[in-house]
């Protein structure tokens, strides 16, 4: 039976890759052509297409070509492949969180401008460096106590729930810092909107059971264990949120023991 042959131009058209890209893959040994016709035309086989599918998949997940080449040559087992993909998942989450931090900073700056003030860019840049690095998803679980894990387990079912909570927590702290250093009061519209978002986050993390909030004490755990920069800036942001929330809770008749934002 004659072997099926797929020529470079056909593969490029089908996959959306350029001919130059396929030639590069061939030159570096990532996807060598299987042969040439008598006229010198390069071609691939069906097995090559399977390898190319894997290359495109790994590339989409942001693996480097060297990493992809090693994986294709080594032929990882299912367990090894699962570990490889989980590691890459963490790396992608870190990149997503870097973008989330940028969005949060932009949103906070826009709110300050809408309030008629100048965003404190130098303070925001300094504060962002104070926050945990974006490798948090790899080490943060070990910093949460067993009791806290049990309380939060209903809402923290997977890594994406953790990211959602972390992003919201960080966004509110960035916004609090922007408002504080723009001389915008906790009692202002902006301050009260922030307090409302903080309350919504607490309700979410507790699953609506406010009696769990003291058990969770999420700020204490995060602030002490995940702080990498100047503690004072984080304490100031937390203090702003506490003052805003004190006003918010009175205005909305929230009967709750003082929620600690400092440990």
PDB file of N, CA and C in Angstrom, residues 125-178:
ATOM      1  N   UNK A 125       2.915  51.539  41.879  1.00  0.00           N
ATOM      2  CA  UNK A 125       4.017  50.687  41.431  1.00  0.00           C
ATOM      3  C   UNK A 125       4.749  50.072  42.614  1.00  0.00           C
ATOM      4  N   UNK A 126       4.950  50.882  43.635  1.00  0.00           N
ATOM      5  CA  UNK A 126       5.642  50.399  44.837  1.00  0.00           C
ATOM      6  C   UNK A 126       4.791  49.359  45.559  1.00  0.00           C
ATOM      7  N   UNK A 127       3.481  49.604  45.602  1.00  0.00           N
ATOM      8  CA  UNK A 127       2.589  48.691  46.306  1.00  0.00           C
ATOM      9  C   UNK A 127       2.505  47.336  45.609  1.00  0.00           C
ATOM     10  N   UNK A 128       2.472  47.342  44.296  1.00  0.00           N
ATOM     11  CA  UNK A 128       2.389  46.094  43.542  1.00  0.00           C
ATOM     12  C   UNK A 128       3.584  45.200  43.855  1.00  0.00           C
ATOM     13  N   UNK A 129       4.743  45.826  44.059  1.00  0.00           N
ATOM     14  CA  UNK A 129       5.937  45.052  44.402  1.00  0.00           C
ATOM     15  C   UNK A 129       5.826  44.452  45.794  1.00  0.00           C
ATOM     16  N   UNK A 130       4.960  45.051  46.627  1.00  0.00           N
ATOM     17  CA  UNK A 130       4.746  44.553  47.980  1.00  0.00           C
ATOM     18  C   UNK A 130       3.914  43.272  47.979  1.00  0.00           C
ATOM     19  N   UNK A 131       3.059  43.131  46.964  1.00  0.00           N
ATOM     20  CA  UNK A 131       2.156  41.984  46.900  1.00  0.00           C
ATOM     21  C   UNK A 131       2.905  40.711  46.532  1.00  0.00           C
ATOM     22  N   UNK A 132       2.276  39.553  46.769  1.00  0.00           N
ATOM     23  CA  UNK A 132       2.922  38.274  46.453  1.00  0.00           C
ATOM     24  C   UNK A 132       3.287  38.173  44.986  1.00  0.00           C
ATOM     25  N   UNK A 133       4.332  37.402  44.699  1.00  0.00           N
ATOM     26  CA  UNK A 133       4.689  37.155  43.312  1.00  0.00           C
ATOM     27  C   UNK A 133       3.628  36.282  42.667  1.00  0.00           C
ATOM     28  N   UNK A 134       3.631  36.209  41.361  1.00  0.00           N
ATOM     29  CA  UNK A 134       2.595  35.454  40.671  1.00  0.00           C
ATOM     30  C   UNK A 134       2.869  33.958  40.632  1.00  0.00           C
ATOM     31  N   UNK A 135       3.796  33.497  41.495  1.00  0.00           N
ATOM     32  CA  UNK A 135       3.985  32.073  41.705  1.00  0.00           C
ATOM     33  C   UNK A 135       3.155  31.610  42.902  1.00  0.00           C
ATOM     34  N   UNK A 136       2.257  32.486  43.350  1.00  0.00           N
ATOM     35  CA  UNK A 136       1.444  32.217  44.520  1.00  0.00           C
ATOM     36  C   UNK A 136       0.671  30.910  44.415  1.00  0.00           C
ATOM     37  N   UNK A 137       0.235  30.542  43.222  1.00  0.00           N
ATOM     38  CA  UNK A 137      -0.618  29.376  43.064  1.00  0.00           C
ATOM     39  C   UNK A 137       0.117  28.077  43.372  1.00  0.00           C
ATOM     40  N   UNK A 138       1.431  28.125  43.350  1.00  0.00           N
ATOM     41  CA  UNK A 138       2.207  26.933  43.659  1.00  0.00           C
ATOM     42  C   UNK A 138       2.440  26.770  45.149  1.00  0.00           C
ATOM     43  N   UNK A 139       2.615  27.901  45.871  1.00  0.00           N
ATOM     44  CA  UNK A 139       2.969  27.770  47.284  1.00  0.00           C
ATOM     45  C   UNK A 139       1.899  28.222  48.261  1.00  0.00           C
ATOM     46  N   UNK A 140       0.915  28.979  47.811  1.00  0.00           N
ATOM     47  CA  UNK A 140      -0.102  29.493  48.733  1.00  0.00           C
ATOM     48  C   UNK A 140      -0.872  28.404  49.484  1.00  0.00           C
ATOM     49  N   UNK A 141      -1.248  27.284  48.836  1.00  0.00           N
ATOM     50  CA  UNK A 141      -2.013  26.271  49.572  1.00  0.00           C
ATOM     51  C   UNK A 141      -1.340  25.803  50.854  1.00  0.00           C
ATOM     52  N   UNK A 142      -0.025  25.777  50.888  1.00  0.00           N
ATOM     53  CA  UNK A 142       0.686  25.307  52.070  1.00  0.00           C
ATOM     54  C   UNK A 142       0.628  26.329  53.199  1.00  0.00           C
ATOM     55  N   UNK A 143       0.191  27.564  52.894  1.00  0.00           N
ATOM     56  CA  UNK A 143       0.138  28.623  53.898  1.00  0.00           C
ATOM     57  C   UNK A 143      -1.251  28.743  54.532  1.00  0.00           C
ATOM     58  N   UNK A 144      -2.192  27.924  54.060  1.00  0.00           N
ATOM     59  CA  UNK A 144      -3.547  27.973  54.594  1.00  0.00           C
ATOM     60  C   UNK A 144      -3.727  26.819  55.569  1.00  0.00           C
ATOM     61  N   UNK A 145      -4.210  27.112  56.760  1.00  0.00           N
ATOM     62  CA  UNK A 145      -4.356  26.077  57.786  1.00  0.00           C
ATOM     63  C   UNK A 145      -5.430  25.067  57.391  1.00  0.00           C
ATOM     64  N   UNK A 146      -5.404  23.921  58.059  1.00  0.00           N
ATOM     65  CA  UNK A 146      -6.384  22.874  57.794  1.00  0.00           C
ATOM     66  C   UNK A 146      -7.793  23.375  58.085  1.00  0.00           C
ATOM     67  N   UNK A 147      -7.938  24.143  59.173  1.00  0.00           N
ATOM     68  CA  UNK A 147      -9.240  24.679  59.547  1.00  0.00           C
ATOM     69  C   UNK A 147      -9.771  25.627  58.478  1.00  0.00           C
ATOM     70  N   UNK A 148      -8.869  26.489  57.975  1.00  0.00           N
ATOM     71  CA  UNK A 148      -9.281  27.433  56.929  1.00  0.00           C
ATOM     72  C   UNK A 148      -9.657  26.691  55.650  1.00  0.00           C
ATOM     73  N   UNK A 149      -8.907  25.646  55.338  1.00  0.00           N
ATOM     74  CA  UNK A 149      -9.213  24.849  54.146  1.00  0.00           C
ATOM     75  C   UNK A 149     -10.597  24.231  54.255  1.00  0.00           C
ATOM     76  N   UNK A 150     -10.934  23.727  55.442  1.00  0.00           N
ATOM     77  CA  UNK A 150     -12.234  23.102  55.640  1.00  0.00           C
ATOM     78  C   UNK A 150     -13.366  24.109  55.480  1.00  0.00           C
ATOM     79  N   UNK A 151     -13.164  25.306  56.031  1.00  0.00           N
ATOM     80  CA  UNK A 151     -14.193  26.341  55.949  1.00  0.00           C
ATOM     81  C   UNK A 151     -14.375  26.821  54.512  1.00  0.00           C
ATOM     82  N   UNK A 152     -13.274  26.959  53.793  1.00  0.00           N
ATOM     83  CA  UNK A 152     -13.334  27.515  52.444  1.00  0.00           C
ATOM     84  C   UNK A 152     -13.548  26.475  51.356  1.00  0.00           C
ATOM     85  N   UNK A 153     -13.506  25.209  51.710  1.00  0.00           N
ATOM     86  CA  UNK A 153     -13.552  24.153  50.693  1.00  0.00           C
ATOM     87  C   UNK A 153     -14.787  24.215  49.806  1.00  0.00           C
ATOM     88  N   UNK A 154     -15.903  24.716  50.378  1.00  0.00           N
ATOM     89  CA  UNK A 154     -17.117  24.795  49.575  1.00  0.00           C
ATOM     90  C   UNK A 154     -16.988  25.754  48.414  1.00  0.00           C
ATOM     91  N   UNK A 155     -16.168  26.807  48.577  1.00  0.00           N
ATOM     92  CA  UNK A 155     -16.002  27.806  47.533  1.00  0.00           C
ATOM     93  C   UNK A 155     -14.711  27.631  46.740  1.00  0.00           C
ATOM     94  N   UNK A 156     -13.727  26.982  47.342  1.00  0.00           N
ATOM     95  CA  UNK A 156     -12.428  26.798  46.697  1.00  0.00           C
ATOM     96  C   UNK A 156     -12.296  25.363  46.190  1.00  0.00           C
ATOM     97  N   UNK A 157     -13.043  25.059  45.144  1.00  0.00           N
ATOM     98  CA  UNK A 157     -13.077  23.688  44.649  1.00  0.00           C
ATOM     99  C   UNK A 157     -11.881  23.340  43.776  1.00  0.00           C
ATOM    100  N   UNK A 158     -11.311  24.339  43.142  1.00  0.00           N
ATOM    101  CA  UNK A 158     -10.177  24.062  42.278  1.00  0.00           C
ATOM    102  C   UNK A 158      -9.276  25.290  42.176  1.00  0.00           C
ATOM    103  N   UNK A 159      -8.244  25.149  41.371  1.00  0.00           N
ATOM    104  CA  UNK A 159      -7.238  26.197  41.228  1.00  0.00           C
ATOM    105  C   UNK A 159      -7.829  27.496  40.695  1.00  0.00           C
ATOM    106  N   UNK A 160      -8.864  27.385  39.878  1.00  0.00           N
ATOM    107  CA  UNK A 160      -9.453  28.576  39.275  1.00  0.00           C
ATOM    108  C   UNK A 160     -10.248  29.378  40.305  1.00  0.00           C
ATOM    109  N   UNK A 161     -10.859  28.664  41.266  1.00  0.00           N
ATOM    110  CA  UNK A 161     -11.541  29.365  42.354  1.00  0.00           C
ATOM    111  C   UNK A 161     -10.536  30.127  43.206  1.00  0.00           C
ATOM    112  N   UNK A 162      -9.379  29.515  43.437  1.00  0.00           N
ATOM    113  CA  UNK A 162      -8.313  30.164  44.209  1.00  0.00           C
ATOM    114  C   UNK A 162      -7.857  31.427  43.486  1.00  0.00           C
ATOM    115  N   UNK A 163      -7.682  31.306  42.164  1.00  0.00           N
ATOM    116  CA  UNK A 163      -7.245  32.466  41.396  1.00  0.00           C
ATOM    117  C   UNK A 163      -8.284  33.584  41.435  1.00  0.00           C
ATOM    118  N   UNK A 164      -9.544  33.214  41.323  1.00  0.00           N
ATOM    119  CA  UNK A 164     -10.626  34.201  41.350  1.00  0.00           C
ATOM    120  C   UNK A 164     -10.610  34.984  42.658  1.00  0.00           C
ATOM    121  N   UNK A 165     -10.473  34.248  43.777  1.00  0.00           N
ATOM    122  CA  UNK A 165     -10.439  34.900  45.083  1.00  0.00           C
ATOM    123  C   UNK A 165      -9.199  35.766  45.227  1.00  0.00           C
ATOM    124  N   UNK A 166      -8.042  35.231  44.853  1.00  0.00           N
ATOM    125  CA  UNK A 166      -6.786  35.968  44.985  1.00  0.00           C
ATOM    126  C   UNK A 166      -6.824  37.248  44.165  1.00  0.00           C
ATOM    127  N   UNK A 167      -7.346  37.145  42.943  1.00  0.00           N
ATOM    128  CA  UNK A 167      -7.407  38.327  42.085  1.00  0.00           C
ATOM    129  C   UNK A 167      -8.299  39.397  42.697  1.00  0.00           C
ATOM    130  N   UNK A 168      -9.439  38.984  43.238  1.00  0.00           N
ATOM    131  CA  UNK A 168     -10.349  39.963  43.834  1.00  0.00           C
ATOM    132  C   UNK A 168      -9.714  40.612  45.048  1.00  0.00           C
ATOM    133  N   UNK A 169      -9.094  39.795  45.901  1.00  0.00           N
ATOM    134  CA  UNK A 169      -8.409  40.305  47.096  1.00  0.00           C
ATOM    135  C   UNK A 169      -7.353  41.330  46.714  1.00  0.00           C
ATOM    136  N   UNK A 170      -6.545  40.990  45.723  1.00  0.00           N
ATOM    137  CA  UNK A 170      -5.471  41.886  45.321  1.00  0.00           C
ATOM    138  C   UNK A 170      -6.013  43.158  44.667  1.00  0.00           C
ATOM    139  N   UNK A 171      -7.054  43.011  43.865  1.00  0.00           N
ATOM    140  CA  UNK A 171      -7.641  44.177  43.190  1.00  0.00           C
ATOM    141  C   UNK A 171      -8.169  45.189  44.200  1.00  0.00           C
ATOM    142  N   UNK A 172      -8.818  44.693  45.252  1.00  0.00           N
ATOM    143  CA  UNK A 172      -9.374  45.592  46.270  1.00  0.00           C
ATOM    144  C   UNK A 172      -8.276  46.293  47.055  1.00  0.00           C
ATOM    145  N   UNK A 173      -7.190  45.595  47.317  1.00  0.00           N
ATOM    146  CA  UNK A 173      -6.067  46.231  48.021  1.00  0.00           C
ATOM    147  C   UNK A 173      -5.408  47.301  47.145  1.00  0.00           C
ATOM    148  N   UNK A 174      -5.281  47.020  45.867  1.00  0.00           N
ATOM    149  CA  UNK A 174      -4.715  48.012  44.939  1.00  0.00           C
ATOM    150  C   UNK A 174      -5.612  49.244  44.891  1.00  0.00           C
ATOM    151  N   UNK A 175      -6.928  49.017  44.820  1.00  0.00           N
ATOM    152  CA  UNK A 175      -7.864  50.139  44.773  1.00  0.00           C
ATOM    153  C   UNK A 175      -7.825  50.931  46.077  1.00  0.00           C
ATOM    154  N   UNK A 176      -7.755  50.229  47.199  1.00  0.00           N
ATOM    155  CA  UNK A 176      -7.693  50.919  48.490  1.00  0.00           C
ATOM    156  C   UNK A 176      -6.455  51.806  48.567  1.00  0.00           C
ATOM    157  N   UNK A 177      -5.340  51.305  48.069  1.00  0.00           N
ATOM    158  CA  UNK A 177      -4.099  52.079  48.065  1.00  0.00           C
ATOM    159  C   UNK A 177      -4.233  53.316  47.188  1.00  0.00           C
ATOM    160  N   UNK A 178      -4.866  53.140  46.023  1.00  0.00           N
ATOM    161  CA  UNK A 178      -5.050  54.273  45.105  1.00  0.00           C
ATOM    162  C   UNK A 178      -5.936  55.336  45.738  1.00  0.00           C
TER     163      UNK A 178
END
